[in-house]
PDB file of C-alpha atoms in Angstrom:
ATOM      1  CA  MET F   1     323.762 209.121  27.104  1.00  0.00           C
ATOM      2  CA  SER F   2     322.633 212.573  27.170  1.00  0.00           C
ATOM      3  CA  SER F   3     324.637 215.426  25.407  1.00  0.00           C
ATOM      4  CA  ALA F   4     325.209 217.010  28.649  1.00  0.00           C
ATOM      5  CA  LEU F   5     326.799 214.258  30.136  1.00  0.00           C
ATOM      6  CA  LEU F   6     329.009 213.474  27.013  1.00  0.00           C
ATOM      7  CA  LEU F   7     330.037 217.044  27.061  1.00  0.00           C
ATOM      8  CA  ALA F   8     331.224 216.715  30.801  1.00  0.00           C
ATOM      9  CA  LEU F   9     332.695 213.241  29.769  1.00  0.00           C
ATOM     10  CA  ILE F  10     335.265 214.175  27.418  1.00  0.00           C
ATOM     11  CA  PRO F  11     337.169 216.891  28.977  1.00  0.00           C
ATOM     12  CA  THR F  12     337.002 215.106  32.351  1.00  0.00           C
ATOM     13  CA  PHE F  13     338.541 211.826  30.930  1.00  0.00           C
ATOM     14  CA  PHE F  14     340.991 213.728  28.570  1.00  0.00           C
ATOM     15  CA  PHE F  15     342.357 215.305  31.671  1.00  0.00           C
ATOM     16  CA  VAL F  16     342.671 211.858  33.332  1.00  0.00           C
ATOM     17  CA  SER F  17     344.498 210.289  30.112  1.00  0.00           C
ATOM     18  CA  VAL F  18     346.970 213.233  29.527  1.00  0.00           C
ATOM     19  CA  THR F  19     348.049 213.527  33.011  1.00  0.00           C
ATOM     20  CA  PRO F  20     351.648 211.859  33.145  1.00  0.00           C
ATOM     21  CA  GLY F  21     351.481 208.238  34.695  1.00  0.00           C
ATOM     22  CA  MET F  22     352.848 204.753  34.330  1.00  0.00           C
ATOM     23  CA  CYS F  23     351.179 204.185  30.828  1.00  0.00           C
ATOM     24  CA  MET F  24     352.256 207.242  29.685  1.00  0.00           C
ATOM     25  CA  THR F  25     355.902 207.222  30.679  1.00  0.00           C
ATOM     26  CA  LEU F  26     355.986 203.733  29.205  1.00  0.00           C
ATOM     27  CA  SER F  27     354.539 204.941  25.891  1.00  0.00           C
ATOM     28  CA  LEU F  28     357.358 207.957  26.110  1.00  0.00           C
ATOM     29  CA  THR F  29     360.102 205.318  26.761  1.00  0.00           C
ATOM     30  CA  LEU F  30     358.990 202.960  24.317  1.00  0.00           C
ATOM     31  CA  GLY F  31     358.789 205.894  21.626  1.00  0.00           C
ATOM     32  CA  MET F  32     362.679 206.628  22.382  1.00  0.00           C
ATOM     33  CA  THR F  33     363.635 203.223  22.190  1.00  0.00           C
ATOM     34  CA  VAL F  34     361.575 201.042  19.736  1.00  0.00           C
ATOM     35  CA  GLY F  35     360.068 203.551  17.711  1.00  0.00           C
ATOM     36  CA  ILE F  36     356.092 204.817  16.901  1.00  0.00           C
ATOM     37  CA  ARG F  37     355.350 201.639  15.136  1.00  0.00           C
ATOM     38  CA  ARG F  38     356.457 199.119  17.547  1.00  0.00           C
ATOM     39  CA  THR F  39     355.073 201.283  20.247  1.00  0.00           C
ATOM     40  CA  MET F  40     351.679 200.996  19.081  1.00  0.00           C
ATOM     41  CA  TRP F  41     351.715 197.170  19.849  1.00  0.00           C
ATOM     42  CA  MET F  42     351.893 198.348  23.473  1.00  0.00           C
ATOM     43  CA  MET F  43     349.326 200.960  23.060  1.00  0.00           C
ATOM     44  CA  LEU F  44     347.279 197.919  21.707  1.00  0.00           C
ATOM     45  CA  GLY F  45     347.671 195.906  24.814  1.00  0.00           C
ATOM     46  CA  GLU F  46     347.310 199.044  26.994  1.00  0.00           C
ATOM     47  CA  LEU F  47     344.067 200.168  25.503  1.00  0.00           C
ATOM     48  CA  PHE F  48     342.515 196.529  25.979  1.00  0.00           C
ATOM     49  CA  GLY F  49     343.559 196.744  29.584  1.00  0.00           C
ATOM     50  CA  VAL F  50     342.075 200.331  30.250  1.00  0.00           C
ATOM     51  CA  GLY F  51     338.835 198.920  28.323  1.00  0.00           C
ATOM     52  CA  LEU F  52     338.819 196.135  30.691  1.00  0.00           C
ATOM     53  CA  VAL F  53     339.348 197.799  34.053  1.00  0.00           C
ATOM     54  CA  ALA F  54     336.184 200.421  33.004  1.00  0.00           C
ATOM     55  CA  VAL F  55     334.125 197.500  32.077  1.00  0.00           C
ATOM     56  CA  LEU F  56     334.953 195.553  35.347  1.00  0.00           C
ATOM     57  CA  VAL F  57     334.343 198.917  37.379  1.00  0.00           C
ATOM     58  CA  VAL F  58     331.090 199.474  35.657  1.00  0.00           C
ATOM     59  CA  ILE F  59     329.646 195.815  36.166  1.00  0.00           C
ATOM     60  CA  GLY F  60     330.803 195.834  39.729  1.00  0.00           C
ATOM     61  CA  ALA F  61     333.715 193.429  39.714  1.00  0.00           C
ATOM     62  CA  ALA F  62     335.923 196.163  41.410  1.00  0.00           C
ATOM     63  CA  ALA F  63     334.425 195.008  44.588  1.00  0.00           C
ATOM     64  CA  LEU F  64     336.776 191.598  44.210  1.00  0.00           C
ATOM     65  CA  ILE F  65     339.648 193.758  44.331  1.00  0.00           C
ATOM     66  CA  VAL F  66     338.671 195.330  47.553  1.00  0.00           C
ATOM     67  CA  GLN F  67     337.888 191.778  48.780  1.00  0.00           C
ATOM     68  CA  TYR F  68     341.005 190.067  47.650  1.00  0.00           C
ATOM     69  CA  PRO F  69     343.563 192.944  47.700  1.00  0.00           C
ATOM     70  CA  GLN F  70     346.468 190.191  47.695  1.00  0.00           C
ATOM     71  CA  LEU F  71     345.772 189.279  44.167  1.00  0.00           C
ATOM     72  CA  PHE F  72     346.253 192.817  43.194  1.00  0.00           C
ATOM     73  CA  VAL F  73     349.375 193.303  45.195  1.00  0.00           C
ATOM     74  CA  MET F  74     350.395 189.966  43.588  1.00  0.00           C
ATOM     75  CA  LEU F  75     349.936 191.302  39.952  1.00  0.00           C
ATOM     76  CA  LYS F  76     351.322 194.536  40.920  1.00  0.00           C
ATOM     77  CA  LEU F  77     354.551 193.157  42.241  1.00  0.00           C
ATOM     78  CA  ALA F  78     355.127 190.794  39.161  1.00  0.00           C
ATOM     79  CA  GLY F  79     354.443 193.435  36.734  1.00  0.00           C
ATOM     80  CA  GLY F  80     356.859 195.943  38.625  1.00  0.00           C
ATOM     81  CA  GLY F  81     359.361 193.447  38.722  1.00  0.00           C
ATOM     82  CA  TYR F  82     359.452 192.711  35.040  1.00  0.00           C
ATOM     83  CA  LEU F  83     359.788 196.426  34.178  1.00  0.00           C
ATOM     84  CA  LEU F  84     362.469 196.684  36.909  1.00  0.00           C
ATOM     85  CA  TYR F  85     364.538 193.862  34.812  1.00  0.00           C
ATOM     86  CA  LEU F  86     363.730 195.757  31.743  1.00  0.00           C
ATOM     87  CA  GLY F  87     365.005 199.297  33.056  1.00  0.00           C
ATOM     88  CA  VAL F  88     368.224 197.379  34.134  1.00  0.00           C
ATOM     89  CA  GLN F  89     368.701 196.234  30.974  1.00  0.00           C
ATOM     90  CA  LEU F  90     368.022 199.583  29.252  1.00  0.00           C
ATOM     91  CA  TRP F  91     370.484 201.338  31.592  1.00  0.00           C
ATOM     92  CA  ARG F  92     373.334 198.918  30.807  1.00  0.00           C
ATOM     93  CA  SER F  93     372.304 199.214  26.707  1.00  0.00           C
ATOM     94  CA  ARG F  94     371.547 195.476  26.704  1.00  0.00           C
ATOM     95  CA  GLY F  95     368.509 193.445  26.238  1.00  0.00           C
ATOM     96  CA  LYS F  96     365.957 193.523  23.211  1.00  0.00           C
ATOM     97  CA  MET F  97     364.399 196.987  24.082  1.00  0.00           C
ATOM     98  CA  ALA F  98     367.883 198.884  24.273  1.00  0.00           C
ATOM     99  CA  ILE F  99     369.175 200.764  21.273  1.00  0.00           C
ATOM    100  CA  ASP F 100     372.358 199.675  20.090  1.00  0.00           C
ATOM    101  CA  LEU F 101     375.090 201.870  20.448  1.00  0.00           C
ATOM    102  CA  ASP F 102     375.405 202.217  16.555  1.00  0.00           C
ATOM    103  CA  GLY F 103     372.030 203.941  16.947  1.00  0.00           C
ATOM    104  CA  ALA F 104     369.834 201.088  15.543  1.00  0.00           C
ATOM    105  CA  PRO F 105     366.897 200.202  17.358  1.00  0.00           C
ATOM    106  CA  LYS F 106     366.064 196.336  18.517  1.00  0.00           C
ATOM    107  CA  ASN F 107     363.294 194.471  16.924  1.00  0.00           C
ATOM    108  CA  THR F 108     361.332 194.009  20.111  1.00  0.00           C
ATOM    109  CA  GLY F 109     358.421 191.010  19.836  1.00  0.00           C
ATOM    110  CA  ARG F 110     354.843 192.363  19.305  1.00  0.00           C
ATOM    111  CA  LEU F 111     353.670 189.983  21.969  1.00  0.00           C
ATOM    112  CA  GLN F 112     355.988 191.121  24.433  1.00  0.00           C
ATOM    113  CA  LEU F 113     355.193 194.919  23.761  1.00  0.00           C
ATOM    114  CA  ALA F 114     351.447 194.163  23.873  1.00  0.00           C
ATOM    115  CA  SER F 115     351.663 192.319  27.048  1.00  0.00           C
ATOM    116  CA  GLN F 116     353.637 195.336  28.579  1.00  0.00           C
ATOM    117  CA  GLY F 117     350.696 197.463  27.899  1.00  0.00           C
ATOM    118  CA  LEU F 118     348.275 195.100  29.044  1.00  0.00           C
ATOM    119  CA  ILE F 119     349.784 194.428  32.310  1.00  0.00           C
ATOM    120  CA  THR F 120     350.681 197.900  33.359  1.00  0.00           C
ATOM    121  CA  ALA F 121     347.154 199.132  32.570  1.00  0.00           C
ATOM    122  CA  ILE F 122     345.468 196.301  34.625  1.00  0.00           C
ATOM    123  CA  ALA F 123     347.779 197.013  37.535  1.00  0.00           C
ATOM    124  CA  ASN F 124     347.845 200.364  37.370  1.00  0.00           C
ATOM    125  CA  PRO F 125     346.384 201.860  40.766  1.00  0.00           C
ATOM    126  CA  LYS F 126     345.640 205.377  39.512  1.00  0.00           C
ATOM    127  CA  GLY F 127     343.501 203.795  36.486  1.00  0.00           C
ATOM    128  CA  TRP F 128     341.289 201.737  39.271  1.00  0.00           C
ATOM    129  CA  ALA F 129     341.099 204.776  41.304  1.00  0.00           C
ATOM    130  CA  PHE F 130     340.112 206.966  38.715  1.00  0.00           C
ATOM    131  CA  PHE F 131     337.594 204.729  37.078  1.00  0.00           C
ATOM    132  CA  ILE F 132     336.102 203.935  40.533  1.00  0.00           C
ATOM    133  CA  ALA F 133     335.717 207.485  41.439  1.00  0.00           C
ATOM    134  CA  LEU F 134     334.646 208.995  37.950  1.00  0.00           C
ATOM    135  CA  LEU F 135     332.429 206.179  35.796  1.00  0.00           C
ATOM    136  CA  PRO F 136     329.518 205.809  38.259  1.00  0.00           C
ATOM    137  CA  PRO F 137     328.274 209.442  37.830  1.00  0.00           C
ATOM    138  CA  PHE F 138     328.129 208.992  34.275  1.00  0.00           C
ATOM    139  CA  ILE F 139     326.237 205.698  34.290  1.00  0.00           C
ATOM    140  CA  ASP F 140     322.160 206.451  34.142  1.00  0.00           C
ATOM    141  CA  PRO F 141     320.569 203.384  35.856  1.00  0.00           C
ATOM    142  CA  ALA F 142     317.430 204.134  33.870  1.00  0.00           C
ATOM    143  CA  LEU F 143     318.981 203.832  30.623  1.00  0.00           C
ATOM    144  CA  PRO F 144     320.469 200.334  28.856  1.00  0.00           C
ATOM    145  CA  LEU F 145     323.762 199.603  30.509  1.00  0.00           C
ATOM    146  CA  PRO F 146     325.408 198.054  27.167  1.00  0.00           C
ATOM    147  CA  ASN F 147     324.649 201.358  25.137  1.00  0.00           C
ATOM    148  CA  GLN F 148     326.268 203.275  28.007  1.00  0.00           C
ATOM    149  CA  LEU F 149     329.201 200.990  28.234  1.00  0.00           C
ATOM    150  CA  VAL F 150     329.834 201.619  24.139  1.00  0.00           C
ATOM    151  CA  MET F 151     329.735 205.368  24.479  1.00  0.00           C
ATOM    152  CA  LEU F 152     331.941 205.606  27.488  1.00  0.00           C
ATOM    153  CA  LEU F 153     334.438 203.047  26.025  1.00  0.00           C
ATOM    154  CA  SER F 154     334.428 204.787  22.724  1.00  0.00           C
ATOM    155  CA  VAL F 155     335.211 208.231  24.414  1.00  0.00           C
ATOM    156  CA  ILE F 156     337.741 207.025  26.991  1.00  0.00           C
ATOM    157  CA  LEU F 157     339.636 204.880  24.627  1.00  0.00           C
ATOM    158  CA  THR F 158     339.825 207.487  21.930  1.00  0.00           C
ATOM    159  CA  LEU F 159     341.314 209.761  24.363  1.00  0.00           C
ATOM    160  CA  GLU F 160     343.680 207.351  25.980  1.00  0.00           C
ATOM    161  CA  ALA F 161     345.164 206.524  22.486  1.00  0.00           C
ATOM    162  CA  MET F 162     345.500 210.180  21.593  1.00  0.00           C
ATOM    163  CA  SER F 163     347.477 210.787  24.699  1.00  0.00           C
ATOM    164  CA  LEU F 164     349.332 207.732  24.423  1.00  0.00           C
ATOM    165  CA  MET F 165     350.543 208.781  20.825  1.00  0.00           C
ATOM    166  CA  LEU F 166     351.362 212.231  22.114  1.00  0.00           C
ATOM    167  CA  TYR F 167     353.981 210.651  24.600  1.00  0.00           C
ATOM    168  CA  ALA F 168     355.446 208.484  22.231  1.00  0.00           C
ATOM    169  CA  LEU F 169     355.908 211.040  19.601  1.00  0.00           C
ATOM    170  CA  GLY F 170     357.480 213.191  22.564  1.00  0.00           C
ATOM    171  CA  GLY F 171     360.060 210.060  22.954  1.00  0.00           C
ATOM    172  CA  LYS F 172     360.617 209.678  19.310  1.00  0.00           C
ATOM    173  CA  SER F 173     361.541 213.539  19.181  1.00  0.00           C
ATOM    174  CA  LEU F 174     363.824 213.094  22.204  1.00  0.00           C
ATOM    175  CA  SER F 175     365.416 210.090  20.774  1.00  0.00           C
ATOM    176  CA  LYS F 176     366.620 212.064  17.458  1.00  0.00           C
ATOM    177  CA  VAL F 177     367.727 214.800  19.191  1.00  0.00           C
ATOM    178  CA  LEU F 178     370.032 212.640  21.375  1.00  0.00           C
ATOM    179  CA  GLN F 179     371.131 210.308  18.314  1.00  0.00           C
ATOM    180  CA  LYS F 180     372.394 213.687  16.540  1.00  0.00           C
ATOM    181  CA  SER F 181     374.531 214.394  19.359  1.00  0.00           C
ATOM    182  CA  GLY F 182     375.919 210.598  19.640  1.00  0.00           C
ATOM    183  CA  ASN F 183     374.591 210.391  23.027  1.00  0.00           C
ATOM    184  CA  VAL F 184     372.911 206.866  22.368  1.00  0.00           C
ATOM    185  CA  ARG F 185     374.135 205.484  25.704  1.00  0.00           C
ATOM    186  CA  LEU F 186     372.693 208.475  27.735  1.00  0.00           C
ATOM    187  CA  MET F 187     369.269 207.667  25.760  1.00  0.00           C
ATOM    188  CA  ASN F 188     369.398 204.154  26.745  1.00  0.00           C
ATOM    189  CA  ARG F 189     369.925 205.346  30.568  1.00  0.00           C
ATOM    190  CA  ILE F 190     367.076 207.938  30.283  1.00  0.00           C
ATOM    191  CA  ALA F 191     364.781 205.180  28.993  1.00  0.00           C
ATOM    192  CA  GLY F 192     365.991 202.932  31.658  1.00  0.00           C
ATOM    193  CA  THR F 193     365.593 205.303  34.535  1.00  0.00           C
ATOM    194  CA  LEU F 194     362.155 206.126  33.375  1.00  0.00           C
ATOM    195  CA  MET F 195     361.329 202.320  32.821  1.00  0.00           C
ATOM    196  CA  VAL F 196     362.677 201.900  36.882  1.00  0.00           C
ATOM    197  CA  GLY F 197     360.382 204.477  37.984  1.00  0.00           C
ATOM    198  CA  VAL F 198     357.672 202.973  36.290  1.00  0.00           C
ATOM    199  CA  ALA F 199     358.375 199.603  37.881  1.00  0.00           C
ATOM    200  CA  GLY F 200     358.545 201.457  41.213  1.00  0.00           C
ATOM    201  CA  TRP F 201     355.397 203.054  40.591  1.00  0.00           C
ATOM    202  CA  LEU F 202     353.839 200.008  39.712  1.00  0.00           C
ATOM    203  CA  ALA F 203     355.055 198.089  42.562  1.00  0.00           C
ATOM    204  CA  LEU F 204     354.771 200.609  45.420  1.00  0.00           C
ATOM    205  CA  GLY F 205     351.679 202.753  44.087  1.00  0.00           C
TER     206      GLY F 205
END
């Protein structure tokens, strides 16, 4: 990839990554409820999903989504329904992701967190739309595709990981402020509201 394309790629995808969206809201919510370390498992799943979407767009598999939209709709509804369930549980201060009213975070399973990140990334209409619109100009058909893919994924996933961590740290900071004032139930309800918002965004977007 030429240096000119690389210089254009970094700010373009930094703006795309850091813009508030479903994945960033999910990172903020989990940073608030399960802490930074456990949120990193969600990040791992989300980064794998983002990388998979980018590769599929580049090799042209996105055409299948256009040709068979029912599959994408089913995935969105299933993912949205699951996140809605988690959001309601958080609002009621119940479930594995809610913070106990004594302030102790739950020990949410790693596979569950990684799956949430993966499903949210793959079923995110914003991600597909941005990649379909933005990736083709950065691909030079005269150069070997694998090398360009490695460079693209390195930049995109690094920027995405930085943005996810930034939002998770924001959620953790908010959690500390609310816990100091004894508003753990309020914190669960804020997290639940955000999760329900992500669910609606995912299912209806």
